[in-house]
mmCIF file of C-alpha atoms in Angstrom:
data_model
loop_
_atom_site.group_PDB
_atom_site.id
_atom_site.type_symbol
_atom_site.label_atom_id
_atom_site.label_comp_id
_atom_site.label_asym_id
_atom_site.label_seq_id
_atom_site.Cartn_x
_atom_site.Cartn_y
_atom_site.Cartn_z
ATOM 1 C CA UNK A 1 168.019 173.062 180.416
ATOM 2 C CA UNK A 2 164.741 171.274 179.619
ATOM 3 C CA UNK A 3 161.877 169.930 181.699
ATOM 4 C CA UNK A 4 162.297 167.363 184.465
ATOM 5 C CA UNK A 5 163.827 163.916 183.918
ATOM 6 C CA UNK A 6 162.084 160.683 183.150
ATOM 7 C CA UNK A 7 162.079 157.558 185.332
ATOM 8 C CA UNK A 8 165.767 156.640 185.789
ATOM 9 C CA UNK A 9 164.941 153.169 187.085
ATOM 10 C CA UNK A 10 164.321 151.883 183.559
ATOM 11 C CA UNK A 11 166.992 150.416 181.303
ATOM 12 C CA UNK A 12 169.482 153.048 180.138
ATOM 13 C CA UNK A 13 170.821 153.607 176.650
ATOM 14 C CA UNK A 14 174.464 152.412 176.587
ATOM 15 C CA UNK A 15 177.131 154.329 174.730
ATOM 16 C CA UNK A 16 175.732 157.831 175.344
ATOM 17 C CA UNK A 17 178.118 160.373 176.925
ATOM 18 C CA UNK A 18 177.994 163.959 178.107
ATOM 19 C CA UNK A 19 181.079 166.179 177.953
ATOM 20 C CA UNK A 20 181.530 169.336 180.077
ATOM 21 C CA UNK A 21 184.298 171.907 180.206
ATOM 22 C CA UNK A 22 185.257 173.710 183.442
ATOM 23 C CA UNK A 23 185.607 177.425 182.609
ATOM 24 C CA UNK A 24 186.154 178.808 186.148
ATOM 25 C CA UNK A 25 187.195 177.573 189.608
ATOM 26 C CA UNK A 26 190.023 175.351 190.865
ATOM 27 C CA UNK A 27 189.488 172.852 187.974
ATOM 28 C CA UNK A 28 189.354 175.464 185.186
ATOM 29 C CA UNK A 29 190.463 174.060 181.830
ATOM 30 C CA UNK A 30 189.520 170.468 182.613
ATOM 31 C CA UNK A 31 187.187 168.417 180.398
ATOM 32 C CA UNK A 32 184.861 166.052 182.279
ATOM 33 C CA UNK A 33 183.003 163.176 180.582
ATOM 34 C CA UNK A 34 179.905 161.621 182.174
ATOM 35 C CA UNK A 35 178.675 158.197 181.156
ATOM 36 C CA UNK A 36 176.191 156.825 183.687
ATOM 37 C CA UNK A 37 176.487 159.208 186.637
ATOM 38 C CA UNK A 38 178.671 161.930 188.148
ATOM 39 C CA UNK A 39 178.328 163.032 191.816
ATOM 40 C CA UNK A 40 179.819 166.456 192.563
ATOM 41 C CA UNK A 41 180.955 167.398 196.096
ATOM 42 C CA UNK A 42 183.878 167.527 198.520
ATOM 43 C CA UNK A 43 183.466 163.810 199.334
ATOM 44 C CA UNK A 44 182.715 162.757 195.726
ATOM 45 C CA UNK A 45 185.150 160.401 193.973
ATOM 46 C CA UNK A 46 187.319 161.382 190.986
ATOM 47 C CA UNK A 47 186.403 164.376 188.809
ATOM 48 C CA UNK A 48 183.400 165.229 191.017
ATOM 49 C CA UNK A 49 185.690 166.859 193.607
ATOM 50 C CA UNK A 50 186.480 169.671 191.102
ATOM 51 C CA UNK A 51 190.033 170.028 192.440
ATOM 52 C CA UNK A 52 188.874 170.399 196.054
ATOM 53 C CA UNK A 53 186.538 173.360 195.509
ATOM 54 C CA UNK A 54 186.064 174.530 199.136
ATOM 55 C CA UNK A 55 182.636 176.058 198.470
ATOM 56 C CA UNK A 56 181.075 172.698 197.548
ATOM 57 C CA UNK A 57 178.935 170.741 199.988
ATOM 58 C CA UNK A 58 180.031 167.211 200.783
ATOM 59 C CA UNK A 59 177.447 165.875 198.296
ATOM 60 C CA UNK A 60 176.446 168.905 196.302
ATOM 61 C CA UNK A 61 174.790 167.767 193.036
ATOM 62 C CA UNK A 62 174.394 164.782 190.740
ATOM 63 C CA UNK A 63 174.304 164.399 186.937
ATOM 64 C CA UNK A 64 172.822 161.085 185.666
ATOM 65 C CA UNK A 65 171.817 159.524 182.382
ATOM 66 C CA UNK A 66 168.153 158.735 181.835
ATOM 67 C CA UNK A 67 166.751 155.685 180.016
ATOM 68 C CA UNK A 68 166.235 157.647 176.777
ATOM 69 C CA UNK A 69 169.871 158.829 176.692
ATOM 70 C CA UNK A 70 169.257 162.343 178.037
ATOM 71 C CA UNK A 71 171.063 163.691 181.103
ATOM 72 C CA UNK A 72 169.442 165.160 184.214
ATOM 73 C CA UNK A 73 170.947 167.310 186.974
ATOM 74 C CA UNK A 74 169.619 167.621 190.543
ATOM 75 C CA UNK A 75 170.741 169.413 193.682
ATOM 76 C CA UNK A 76 171.433 167.111 196.647
ATOM 77 C CA UNK A 77 170.462 169.631 199.347
ATOM 78 C CA UNK A 78 173.655 171.712 199.083
ATOM 79 C CA UNK A 79 174.273 174.762 201.246
ATOM 80 C CA UNK A 80 175.000 177.206 198.394
ATOM 81 C CA UNK A 81 172.640 175.709 195.797
ATOM 82 C CA UNK A 82 173.083 174.613 192.160
ATOM 83 C CA UNK A 83 172.319 176.970 189.242
ATOM 84 C CA UNK A 84 171.719 176.196 185.554
ATOM 85 C CA UNK A 85 171.800 179.163 183.169
ATOM 86 C CA UNK A 86 171.492 181.477 186.185
ATOM 87 C CA UNK A 87 168.409 179.770 187.634
ATOM 88 C CA UNK A 88 168.610 177.856 190.945
ATOM 89 C CA UNK A 89 167.447 174.251 190.786
ATOM 90 C CA UNK A 90 164.418 173.420 192.902
ATOM 91 C CA UNK A 91 163.746 170.108 191.118
ATOM 92 C CA UNK A 92 165.681 167.901 188.709
ATOM 93 C CA UNK A 93 166.054 169.196 185.122
ATOM 94 C CA UNK A 94 167.382 167.931 181.814
ATOM 95 C CA UNK A 95 170.643 169.250 180.354
ATOM 96 C CA UNK A 96 171.284 170.200 176.735
ATOM 97 C CA UNK A 97 174.411 171.279 174.928
ATOM 98 C CA UNK A 98 175.333 174.865 175.808
ATOM 99 C CA UNK A 99 173.899 174.833 179.353
ATOM 100 C CA UNK A 100 175.993 176.615 182.016
ATOM 101 C CA UNK A 101 176.203 174.964 185.479
ATOM 102 C CA UNK A 102 177.291 176.982 188.551
ATOM 103 C CA UNK A 103 177.923 175.280 191.912
ATOM 104 C CA UNK A 104 180.302 176.265 194.702
ATOM 105 C CA UNK A 105 183.059 178.362 193.126
ATOM 106 C CA UNK A 106 183.049 176.431 189.829
ATOM 107 C CA UNK A 107 181.314 177.013 186.487
ATOM 108 C CA UNK A 108 180.948 174.243 183.898
ATOM 109 C CA UNK A 109 179.536 174.371 180.357
ATOM 110 C CA UNK A 110 177.917 171.370 178.626
ATOM 111 C CA UNK A 111 179.776 171.076 175.322
ATOM 112 C CA UNK A 112 178.115 168.025 173.767
ATOM 113 C CA UNK A 113 175.946 164.998 174.345
ATOM 114 C CA UNK A 114 176.865 162.213 171.932
ATOM 115 C CA UNK A 115 175.389 158.838 170.995
ATOM 116 C CA UNK A 116 177.152 155.975 169.229
ATOM 117 C CA UNK A 117 176.691 155.919 165.482
ATOM 118 C CA UNK A 118 173.891 153.564 164.425
ATOM 119 C CA UNK A 119 175.025 150.355 162.734
ATOM 120 C CA UNK A 120 175.044 150.512 158.948
ATOM 121 C CA UNK A 121 171.916 149.276 157.260
ATOM 122 C CA UNK A 122 172.265 145.806 155.746
ATOM 123 C CA UNK A 123 173.057 145.833 152.068
ATOM 124 C CA UNK A 124 170.055 145.030 149.938
ATOM 125 C CA UNK A 125 170.163 143.276 146.634
ATOM 126 C CA UNK A 126 169.635 145.563 143.656
ATOM 127 C CA UNK A 127 166.187 144.975 142.156
ATOM 128 C CA UNK A 128 166.095 142.995 138.933
ATOM 129 C CA UNK A 129 163.839 144.924 136.501
ATOM 130 C CA UNK A 130 163.247 141.751 134.471
ATOM 131 C CA UNK A 131 162.548 139.383 137.410
ATOM 132 C CA UNK A 132 158.767 139.529 136.978
ATOM 133 C CA UNK A 133 158.740 140.137 133.224
ATOM 134 C CA UNK A 134 156.258 138.118 131.159
ATOM 135 C CA UNK A 135 157.870 135.388 129.062
ATOM 136 C CA UNK A 136 156.225 135.051 125.674
ATOM 137 C CA UNK A 137 156.261 131.680 123.914
ATOM 138 C CA UNK A 138 157.606 131.714 120.348
ATOM 139 C CA UNK A 139 154.993 131.701 117.600
ATOM 140 C CA UNK A 140 155.093 128.345 115.760
ATOM 141 C CA UNK A 141 155.934 128.453 112.063
ATOM 142 C CA UNK A 142 153.169 126.894 109.966
ATOM 143 C CA UNK A 143 154.343 124.677 107.131
ATOM 144 C CA UNK A 144 152.432 125.059 103.829
ATOM 145 C CA UNK A 145 149.745 122.448 103.303
ATOM 146 C CA UNK A 146 150.929 120.170 100.524
ATOM 147 C CA UNK A 147 147.617 118.279 100.185
ATOM 148 C CA UNK A 148 145.890 118.400 96.828
ATOM 149 C CA UNK A 149 143.487 121.297 96.391
ATOM 150 C CA UNK A 150 139.919 120.387 95.592
ATOM 151 C CA UNK A 151 137.856 122.419 93.149
ATOM 152 C CA UNK A 152 134.166 121.953 93.428
ATOM 153 C CA UNK A 153 132.174 122.263 90.213
ATOM 154 C CA UNK A 154 128.776 123.917 90.642
ATOM 155 C CA UNK A 155 125.889 121.569 89.840
ATOM 156 C CA UNK A 156 123.311 122.742 87.287
ATOM 157 C CA UNK A 157 119.868 123.523 88.629
ATOM 158 C CA UNK A 158 116.595 122.820 86.891
ATOM 159 C CA UNK A 159 114.977 125.771 85.154
ATOM 160 C CA UNK A 160 111.633 126.841 86.578
ATOM 161 C CA UNK A 161 108.990 128.179 84.184
ATOM 162 C CA UNK A 162 106.898 131.113 85.409
ATOM 163 C CA UNK A 163 103.509 131.822 83.811
ATOM 164 C CA UNK A 164 101.997 135.289 84.259
ATOM 165 C CA UNK A 165 98.423 135.297 85.555
ATOM 166 C CA UNK A 166 95.512 136.244 83.259
ATOM 167 C CA UNK A 167 94.962 140.000 83.329
ATOM 168 C CA UNK A 168 91.214 139.600 82.785
ATOM 169 C CA UNK A 169 89.270 139.908 86.082
ATOM 170 C CA UNK A 170 86.622 137.473 84.820
ATOM 171 C CA UNK A 171 89.035 134.665 84.033
ATOM 172 C CA UNK A 172 89.967 132.410 86.961
ATOM 173 C CA UNK A 173 93.610 131.910 87.786
ATOM 174 C CA UNK A 174 95.062 128.844 86.137
ATOM 175 C CA UNK A 175 96.823 126.222 88.254
ATOM 176 C CA UNK A 176 99.985 125.647 86.273
ATOM 177 C CA UNK A 177 102.665 123.212 87.334
ATOM 178 C CA UNK A 178 106.185 124.408 86.316
ATOM 179 C CA UNK A 179 107.855 122.242 83.738
ATOM 180 C CA UNK A 180 110.916 120.328 84.925
ATOM 181 C CA UNK A 181 114.020 120.337 82.744
ATOM 182 C CA UNK A 182 115.878 117.061 82.448
ATOM 183 C CA UNK A 183 119.245 116.909 84.266
ATOM 184 C CA UNK A 184 122.339 117.480 82.181
ATOM 185 C CA UNK A 185 125.384 115.280 82.747
ATOM 186 C CA UNK A 186 128.911 116.745 82.527
ATOM 187 C CA UNK A 187 132.213 114.924 82.302
ATOM 188 C CA UNK A 188 134.576 117.025 84.462
ATOM 189 C CA UNK A 189 138.267 116.284 84.988
ATOM 190 C CA UNK A 190 140.622 118.273 87.241
ATOM 191 C CA UNK A 191 144.432 118.044 87.191
ATOM 192 C CA UNK A 192 146.371 119.807 90.003
ATOM 193 C CA UNK A 193 150.138 120.490 90.211
ATOM 194 C CA UNK A 194 150.768 121.181 93.904
ATOM 195 C CA UNK A 195 154.390 122.368 93.531
ATOM 196 C CA UNK A 196 153.527 124.707 90.630
ATOM 197 C CA UNK A 197 150.295 125.778 92.428
ATOM 198 C CA UNK A 198 148.373 125.314 89.147
ATOM 199 C CA UNK A 199 145.279 123.346 88.102
ATOM 200 C CA UNK A 200 143.614 122.475 84.790
ATOM 201 C CA UNK A 201 139.873 121.991 84.413
ATOM 202 C CA UNK A 202 138.443 119.987 81.477
ATOM 203 C CA UNK A 203 134.668 119.890 80.923
ATOM 204 C CA UNK A 204 133.245 117.362 78.444
ATOM 205 C CA UNK A 205 134.921 115.300 75.799
ATOM 206 C CA UNK A 206 137.035 117.221 73.320
ATOM 207 C CA UNK A 207 136.685 120.517 75.204
ATOM 208 C CA UNK A 208 139.481 122.978 75.724
ATOM 209 C CA UNK A 209 141.107 122.778 79.200
ATOM 210 C CA UNK A 210 141.099 125.866 81.407
ATOM 211 C CA UNK A 211 144.126 126.793 83.554
ATOM 212 C CA UNK A 212 143.858 128.231 87.090
ATOM 213 C CA UNK A 213 146.663 129.592 89.283
ATOM 214 C CA UNK A 214 146.632 129.636 93.132
ATOM 215 C CA UNK A 215 147.805 133.034 94.472
ATOM 216 C CA UNK A 216 147.688 134.831 97.835
ATOM 217 C CA UNK A 217 144.023 135.769 97.248
ATOM 218 C CA UNK A 218 142.925 132.288 96.074
ATOM 219 C CA UNK A 219 142.446 130.681 92.664
ATOM 220 C CA UNK A 220 142.345 132.866 89.563
ATOM 221 C CA UNK A 221 141.712 132.051 85.900
ATOM 222 C CA UNK A 222 144.928 132.090 83.849
ATOM 223 C CA UNK A 223 143.615 131.247 80.355
ATOM 224 C CA UNK A 224 143.344 128.101 78.299
ATOM 225 C CA UNK A 225 145.518 125.149 79.218
ATOM 226 C CA UNK A 226 147.999 123.175 77.163
ATOM 227 C CA UNK A 227 145.433 120.510 76.189
#
């Protein structure tokens, strides 16, 4: 038996039951089930009469279900008293499985206190491991550029004449203007074969053409052309 009961005026838990077995007295061998309440005594209805136990008071004791589903027992001012596990009740107490109840000439043992099985949990959808996966866009394929390659010919630069200063400390430094070389004109012709990835470069009239090949690392000299 545990400590005293809670407030039994609150809403009770439906579906909870307490089962006792009578092990001595006029009702020995009987199994008694309590749902909401059981009053024990000579004037009690049904199983509470314990087969007319003559040592019971008219209203001897009461077993009732509390709001949390536990069961409490209290003595109703009987003449011979109510005992739980050998101790006389002076105030209500809570019953647990295995408790022995003695009242009048009868002994009962609490066999079990059961509750209805909880409803099954709702089925949950299995997680999709790819639901939040990142979707990568395909990499576009670049078509080769079929436009004609342009080869830029470096332009000649004018030579600049440098005159060393006079080593003599007495001689003043001469102001010399560098001579300008006249520009040289070149006749340059470039022929490009895009499909063959080749180009020929011809400089000047009557010169020998030069052949260049376009590879992965750029243009490279491939020798003299066909002319």
